[in-house]
Amino acid sequence: MPEHKRKKLMALSSNVMRDESDKVLVLGQPGEEVSLELILRVVADVGLVGLPNAGKSTLLAALTLAKPDIADYPFTTLMPNLGRLDGDPNLGALKYSSEATLADLPGLIEGAHLGKGLGRNFLRHLRRTRLLVHVIDAAAEDPINDYRTVKEELRMYNPNYLERPYVVVLNKIDLPEANEKLPALIQEISRIGCRVTPILESGGTLSVKSEHTHALSLVSNIEERKEKQIEDYPQPLAVVGASVLKRIGVSEMLEAIRAGLRTCQDLAKAVK
Ligand SMILES: Nc1nc2c(ncn2[C@@H]2O[C@H](COP(=O)(O)OP(=O)(O)OP(=O)(O)O)[C@@H](O)[C@H]2O)c(=O)[nH]1
Ligand SMILES: [Mg+2]
């Protein structure tokens, strides 16, 4: 380095010194240490939710090429699994617009929003989904209670999740205990999300309104100030019985999911 440049450099910095061979050395500055926690959120169109062992991973494997672990014990899935749903071939050239990514999440249990089971960590993965699919083991002792538990956990984590369009799959109908109660379950689940709300009409007469939750905006202020219960959120777009393991009702289920995705697209267009 020419002498004049070296002088200039030394004048500019207090951290400059020379070694024996007259080389200019610039002293290092103290470094900075940072520890970063990066939070990953998967981007999927459809989120599969349900209690452990309901058959979420089996469903993902039935509809996509994903190969998630499937086993007869709870909490088989510890991290979300993703699978790609092919576009609907009936749509011809529009086929690709009907492709979707499905996320199979770990099972939820009561108290998950407080950290029980696998906790609330994976619930964030639902944030960017457009459609939810509730997977219920219809052969379980009390499937309605299981369904309510999952909805309640979603509500406690983020009430917006209950506003999201959803389809309910009553799984394991190959088992006689599920098959027998299927019609009653479909009826009961379709009803939840459709509270019969007494409202005061403008004339002051009391009437009963059994419409979609959004009608609640009409309800008196006192009613509105109360915390929303799961009955006050939208009804399912569809409730279907299936056995994803034995491939019974899978095409009907797929049609319900595709129709749900179309509804989401229409809703998104309407908002734009
Ligand atoms: N009989 C019957 N069994 C099923 C059906 N679908 C899934 N199973 C079984 O139910 C068990 C649980 O299935 P998984 O797909 O691992 O359930 P999961 O909801 O992903 O469970 P977690 O990952 O623990 O939340 C497995 O033994 C499956 O073979 C079905 O339609 N009928
Ligand atoms: Mg699983």
Short mmCIF file of C-alpha atoms and ligand atoms in Angstrom, two decimals:
data_model
loop_
_atom_site.label_atom_id
_atom_site.label_comp_id
_atom_site.label_asym_id
_atom_site.label_seq_id
_atom_site.Cartn_x
_atom_site.Cartn_y
_atom_site.Cartn_z
CA MET A 1 0.00 0.00 0.00
CA PRO A 2 1.46 3.40 -0.91
CA GLU A 3 2.59 5.45 2.07
CA HIS A 4 0.04 8.22 1.58
CA LYS A 5 -2.82 5.71 1.50
CA ARG A 6 -1.56 4.01 4.61
CA LYS A 7 -1.39 7.32 6.46
CA LYS A 8 -4.91 8.16 5.35
CA LEU A 9 -6.19 4.82 6.56
CA MET A 10 -4.42 5.21 9.90
CA ALA A 11 -5.85 8.68 10.30
CA LEU A 12 -9.35 7.34 9.68
CA SER A 13 -9.28 4.59 12.26
CA SER A 14 -8.13 4.30 15.83
CA ASN A 15 -7.89 0.55 15.43
CA VAL A 16 -4.99 0.49 13.01
CA MET A 17 -1.51 -0.76 13.91
CA ARG A 18 1.54 -2.10 12.09
CA ASP A 19 3.21 -5.46 12.39
CA GLU A 20 6.98 -6.05 12.16
CA SER A 21 6.99 -6.08 8.36
CA ASP A 22 5.22 -2.75 8.45
CA LYS A 23 1.91 -4.19 7.27
CA VAL A 24 -1.14 -2.26 8.35
CA LEU A 25 -3.42 -4.34 10.54
CA VAL A 26 -6.95 -3.26 11.36
CA LEU A 27 -8.02 -4.49 14.74
CA GLY A 28 -11.31 -6.35 14.93
CA GLN A 29 -14.23 -4.92 16.84
CA PRO A 30 -16.11 -6.87 19.47
CA GLY A 31 -18.71 -9.04 17.74
CA GLU A 32 -22.39 -9.31 18.51
CA GLU A 33 -24.16 -12.45 19.56
CA VAL A 34 -27.84 -12.92 18.79
CA SER A 35 -30.00 -15.91 19.29
CA LEU A 36 -32.93 -16.16 16.92
CA GLU A 37 -35.97 -18.30 17.22
CA LEU A 38 -37.51 -18.73 13.81
CA ILE A 39 -41.17 -19.67 13.80
CA LEU A 40 -42.18 -21.68 10.78
CA ARG A 41 -45.74 -21.54 9.60
CA VAL A 42 -46.76 -23.93 6.87
CA VAL A 43 -48.70 -22.56 3.94
CA ALA A 44 -51.57 -24.86 3.06
CA ASP A 45 -55.01 -24.41 1.56
CA VAL A 46 -56.72 -27.03 3.71
CA GLY A 47 -56.07 -27.92 7.35
CA LEU A 48 -57.07 -31.33 8.74
CA VAL A 49 -58.08 -31.12 12.39
CA GLY A 50 -59.38 -33.61 14.91
CA LEU A 51 -58.62 -35.58 18.05
CA PRO A 52 -55.66 -37.98 17.99
CA ASN A 53 -56.39 -41.26 16.17
CA ALA A 54 -59.36 -39.85 14.22
CA GLY A 55 -57.74 -40.75 10.90
CA LYS A 56 -56.32 -37.43 9.70
CA SER A 57 -53.07 -38.90 8.41
CA THR A 58 -54.95 -41.80 6.80
CA LEU A 59 -57.10 -39.23 5.02
CA LEU A 60 -54.06 -37.30 3.78
CA ALA A 61 -52.54 -40.53 2.49
CA ALA A 62 -55.82 -41.46 0.76
CA LEU A 63 -56.10 -38.16 -1.15
CA THR A 64 -52.47 -37.30 -1.89
CA LEU A 65 -49.12 -38.95 -2.50
CA ALA A 66 -47.94 -38.05 1.02
CA LYS A 67 -46.73 -40.94 3.16
CA PRO A 68 -47.39 -39.86 6.76
CA ASP A 69 -46.93 -42.21 9.71
CA ILE A 70 -50.22 -43.89 10.56
CA ALA A 71 -50.69 -45.94 13.70
CA ASP A 72 -53.27 -47.11 16.15
CA TYR A 73 -52.15 -44.86 19.00
CA PRO A 74 -52.60 -41.17 19.75
CA PHE A 75 -50.05 -38.54 18.77
CA THR A 76 -48.58 -40.49 15.89
CA THR A 77 -48.21 -37.21 14.04
CA LEU A 78 -45.84 -34.87 15.82
CA MET A 79 -45.21 -32.37 13.04
CA PRO A 80 -47.56 -31.27 10.25
CA ASN A 81 -47.52 -33.40 7.09
CA LEU A 82 -48.23 -31.81 3.76
CA GLY A 83 -49.72 -33.36 0.64
CA ARG A 84 -50.75 -32.00 -2.72
CA LEU A 85 -54.28 -32.63 -3.94
CA ASP A 86 -54.45 -32.99 -7.71
CA GLY A 87 -56.67 -30.68 -9.69
CA ASP A 88 -60.14 -31.89 -10.59
CA PRO A 89 -59.84 -33.60 -14.03
CA ASN A 90 -63.50 -32.74 -14.78
CA LEU A 91 -62.52 -29.08 -14.98
CA GLY A 92 -60.43 -29.55 -18.15
CA ALA A 93 -58.11 -26.61 -18.65
CA LEU A 94 -59.16 -25.13 -15.31
CA LYS A 95 -57.90 -28.27 -13.60
CA TYR A 96 -54.85 -26.57 -12.13
CA SER A 97 -56.84 -23.86 -10.38
CA SER A 98 -58.42 -26.61 -8.29
CA GLU A 99 -55.16 -28.00 -6.94
CA ALA A 100 -54.67 -27.63 -3.21
CA THR A 101 -52.14 -28.30 -0.47
CA LEU A 102 -53.46 -30.26 2.49
CA ALA A 103 -51.88 -30.05 5.96
CA ASP A 104 -52.38 -32.96 8.34
CA LEU A 105 -51.85 -31.66 11.87
CA PRO A 106 -51.05 -33.44 15.13
CA GLY A 107 -54.13 -34.41 17.15
CA LEU A 108 -55.77 -31.85 19.40
CA ILE A 109 -56.98 -32.65 22.89
CA GLU A 110 -58.92 -30.75 25.49
CA GLY A 111 -56.65 -28.11 26.98
CA ALA A 112 -54.39 -27.99 23.89
CA HIS A 113 -54.69 -24.20 23.83
CA LEU A 114 -53.17 -24.24 27.35
CA GLY A 115 -50.33 -26.49 26.23
CA LYS A 116 -51.78 -29.95 26.91
CA GLY A 117 -50.88 -32.83 24.59
CA LEU A 118 -48.71 -31.37 21.89
CA GLY A 119 -49.93 -27.99 22.97
CA ARG A 120 -50.79 -25.04 20.85
CA ASN A 121 -47.64 -24.84 18.79
CA PHE A 122 -49.02 -26.38 15.68
CA LEU A 123 -52.30 -24.44 15.74
CA ARG A 124 -50.51 -21.55 14.11
CA HIS A 125 -50.22 -23.65 10.96
CA LEU A 126 -53.93 -23.17 10.39
CA ARG A 127 -53.50 -19.43 10.04
CA ARG A 128 -53.12 -19.41 6.29
CA THR A 129 -55.53 -22.21 5.42
CA ARG A 130 -58.71 -21.36 3.55
CA LEU A 131 -60.72 -24.42 4.46
CA LEU A 132 -60.73 -26.73 7.47
CA VAL A 133 -61.65 -30.39 7.42
CA HIS A 134 -62.77 -31.77 10.79
CA VAL A 135 -62.01 -35.47 10.96
CA ILE A 136 -64.07 -37.30 13.59
CA ASP A 137 -63.87 -40.93 14.63
CA ALA A 138 -67.56 -41.80 14.30
CA ALA A 139 -66.96 -45.10 16.11
CA ALA A 140 -65.71 -43.32 19.23
CA GLU A 141 -67.77 -43.30 22.41
CA ASP A 142 -69.04 -39.74 22.03
CA PRO A 143 -68.19 -38.28 18.62
CA ILE A 144 -70.27 -35.14 19.19
CA ASN A 145 -68.36 -34.37 22.34
CA ASP A 146 -65.07 -34.98 20.47
CA TYR A 147 -66.16 -32.57 17.76
CA ARG A 148 -67.13 -29.93 20.33
CA THR A 149 -63.78 -30.36 22.09
CA VAL A 150 -61.86 -29.66 18.89
CA LYS A 151 -64.02 -26.66 18.02
CA GLU A 152 -63.66 -25.29 21.52
CA GLU A 153 -59.87 -25.60 21.35
CA LEU A 154 -59.80 -23.82 18.01
CA ARG A 155 -62.04 -21.09 19.41
CA MET A 156 -59.84 -20.59 22.46
CA TYR A 157 -56.73 -20.38 20.30
CA ASN A 158 -58.13 -18.10 17.64
CA PRO A 159 -61.88 -17.47 17.26
CA ASN A 160 -61.32 -16.58 13.60
CA TYR A 161 -60.65 -20.25 12.96
CA LEU A 162 -64.32 -20.96 13.62
CA GLU A 163 -65.36 -18.38 11.02
CA ARG A 164 -63.45 -20.28 8.36
CA PRO A 165 -65.46 -22.48 5.96
CA TYR A 166 -65.25 -26.15 6.91
CA VAL A 167 -66.31 -29.65 6.03
CA VAL A 168 -66.90 -32.41 8.59
CA VAL A 169 -65.83 -35.98 7.84
CA LEU A 170 -67.35 -38.68 10.04
CA ASN A 171 -64.70 -41.32 9.59
CA LYS A 172 -64.52 -45.08 10.26
CA ILE A 173 -68.05 -45.85 9.05
CA ASP A 174 -66.80 -49.32 8.12
CA LEU A 175 -67.12 -50.08 11.84
CA PRO A 176 -70.68 -51.12 12.80
CA GLU A 177 -70.81 -48.82 15.86
CA ALA A 178 -70.13 -45.85 13.56
CA ASN A 179 -72.46 -46.94 10.80
CA GLU A 180 -75.42 -47.36 13.13
CA LYS A 181 -75.32 -43.85 14.50
CA LEU A 182 -74.27 -42.11 11.27
CA PRO A 183 -77.65 -40.53 10.33
CA ALA A 184 -78.12 -39.16 13.86
CA LEU A 185 -74.54 -37.83 13.92
CA ILE A 186 -74.91 -36.10 10.56
CA GLN A 187 -78.10 -34.45 11.75
CA GLU A 188 -76.66 -33.35 15.06
CA ILE A 189 -73.43 -31.97 13.60
CA SER A 190 -75.23 -30.07 10.86
CA ARG A 191 -77.30 -28.44 13.57
CA ILE A 192 -74.37 -27.21 15.68
CA GLY A 193 -73.51 -23.78 14.39
CA CYS A 194 -77.13 -22.92 13.94
CA ARG A 195 -78.37 -21.72 17.30
CA VAL A 196 -82.05 -20.94 17.57
CA THR A 197 -81.72 -17.40 18.80
CA PRO A 198 -84.65 -15.49 20.23
CA ILE A 199 -84.46 -11.94 18.90
CA LEU A 200 -86.52 -8.87 19.52
CA GLU A 201 -88.00 -7.70 16.22
CA SER A 202 -88.41 -4.01 15.49
CA GLY A 203 -92.08 -4.15 16.50
CA GLY A 204 -91.03 -5.49 19.89
CA THR A 205 -92.43 -9.00 19.42
CA LEU A 206 -90.23 -11.93 20.31
CA SER A 207 -89.50 -14.27 17.44
CA VAL A 208 -87.15 -17.14 16.86
CA LYS A 209 -84.44 -16.95 14.26
CA SER A 210 -82.61 -20.11 13.28
CA GLU A 211 -80.34 -18.79 10.61
CA HIS A 212 -76.64 -18.71 10.07
CA THR A 213 -74.66 -17.03 12.79
CA HIS A 214 -74.09 -13.88 10.84
CA ALA A 215 -77.70 -13.08 11.52
CA LEU A 216 -76.46 -12.45 15.03
CA SER A 217 -75.49 -8.96 13.97
CA LEU A 218 -79.20 -8.28 14.19
CA VAL A 219 -79.38 -9.47 17.74
CA SER A 220 -79.62 -6.90 20.51
CA ASN A 221 -76.48 -5.30 21.94
CA ILE A 222 -76.69 -7.29 25.16
CA GLU A 223 -76.71 -10.52 23.17
CA GLU A 224 -73.74 -9.34 21.10
CA ARG A 225 -71.62 -8.47 24.09
CA LYS A 226 -71.79 -12.05 25.36
CA GLU A 227 -68.91 -14.28 24.37
CA LYS A 228 -69.70 -16.29 21.26
CA GLN A 229 -70.26 -19.97 21.83
CA ILE A 230 -69.48 -22.57 19.20
CA GLU A 231 -73.15 -22.68 18.22
CA ASP A 232 -72.87 -19.04 17.18
CA TYR A 233 -70.31 -19.71 14.45
CA PRO A 234 -71.06 -20.83 10.89
CA GLN A 235 -72.41 -24.28 10.14
CA PRO A 236 -70.37 -26.82 8.18
CA LEU A 237 -70.50 -26.59 4.39
CA ALA A 238 -71.01 -30.36 4.35
CA VAL A 239 -71.07 -33.32 6.73
CA VAL A 240 -70.04 -36.58 5.10
CA GLY A 241 -69.64 -40.13 6.33
CA ALA A 242 -66.60 -42.05 5.09
CA SER A 243 -64.12 -44.76 5.80
CA VAL A 244 -60.85 -43.46 4.49
CA LEU A 245 -59.20 -46.75 5.39
CA LYS A 246 -61.65 -48.93 3.48
CA ARG A 247 -62.19 -46.25 0.81
CA ILE A 248 -65.92 -45.97 1.42
CA GLY A 249 -67.41 -42.56 0.59
CA VAL A 250 -64.00 -41.15 -0.38
CA SER A 251 -65.19 -39.65 -3.68
CA GLU A 252 -68.14 -37.94 -1.92
CA MET A 253 -65.72 -36.61 0.67
CA LEU A 254 -63.37 -35.36 -2.02
CA GLU A 255 -66.26 -33.67 -3.81
CA ALA A 256 -67.25 -31.94 -0.55
CA ILE A 257 -63.68 -30.70 -0.07
CA ARG A 258 -63.45 -29.46 -3.65
CA ALA A 259 -66.83 -27.73 -3.36
CA GLY A 260 -65.56 -26.15 -0.12
CA LEU A 261 -62.48 -24.84 -1.92
CA ARG A 262 -64.67 -23.38 -4.66
CA THR A 263 -66.79 -21.66 -2.01
CA CYS A 264 -63.62 -20.14 -0.56
CA GLN A 265 -62.57 -18.88 -3.98
CA ASP A 266 -66.00 -17.32 -4.49
CA LEU A 267 -65.85 -15.71 -1.05
CA ALA A 268 -62.39 -14.32 -1.80
CA LYS A 269 -63.61 -12.87 -5.11
CA ALA A 270 -66.63 -11.31 -3.42
CA VAL A 271 -64.37 -9.61 -0.86
CA LYS A 272 -62.05 -8.17 -3.56
N1 LIG B 1 -61.61 -48.94 10.92
C1 LIG B 1 -61.04 -47.83 10.47
N2 LIG B 1 -59.86 -47.44 10.97
C2 LIG B 1 -59.31 -46.32 10.47
C3 LIG B 1 -59.92 -45.53 9.47
N3 LIG B 1 -59.13 -44.47 9.20
C4 LIG B 1 -58.07 -44.58 10.00
N4 LIG B 1 -58.15 -45.69 10.76
C5 LIG B 1 -57.19 -46.19 11.76
O1 LIG B 1 -57.15 -45.30 12.86
C6 LIG B 1 -55.83 -45.25 13.41
C7 LIG B 1 -55.34 -43.82 13.49
O2 LIG B 1 -55.17 -43.31 12.18
P1 LIG B 1 -54.24 -42.03 11.89
O3 LIG B 1 -54.47 -41.67 10.47
O4 LIG B 1 -52.85 -42.29 12.34
O5 LIG B 1 -54.94 -41.00 12.87
P2 LIG B 1 -54.53 -39.47 13.14
O6 LIG B 1 -55.78 -38.69 13.28
O7 LIG B 1 -53.57 -39.00 12.11
O8 LIG B 1 -53.81 -39.61 14.57
P3 LIG B 1 -52.72 -38.62 15.25
O9 LIG B 1 -51.59 -38.45 14.31
O10 LIG B 1 -52.37 -39.33 16.49
O11 LIG B 1 -53.45 -37.33 15.54
C8 LIG B 1 -54.96 -46.13 12.50
O12 LIG B 1 -54.85 -47.41 13.08
C9 LIG B 1 -55.77 -46.21 11.20
O13 LIG B 1 -55.52 -47.40 10.47
C10 LIG B 1 -61.19 -45.99 8.94
O14 LIG B 1 -61.80 -45.41 8.06
N5 LIG B 1 -61.67 -47.12 9.50
MG MG B 2 -51.64 -38.40 12.30
#
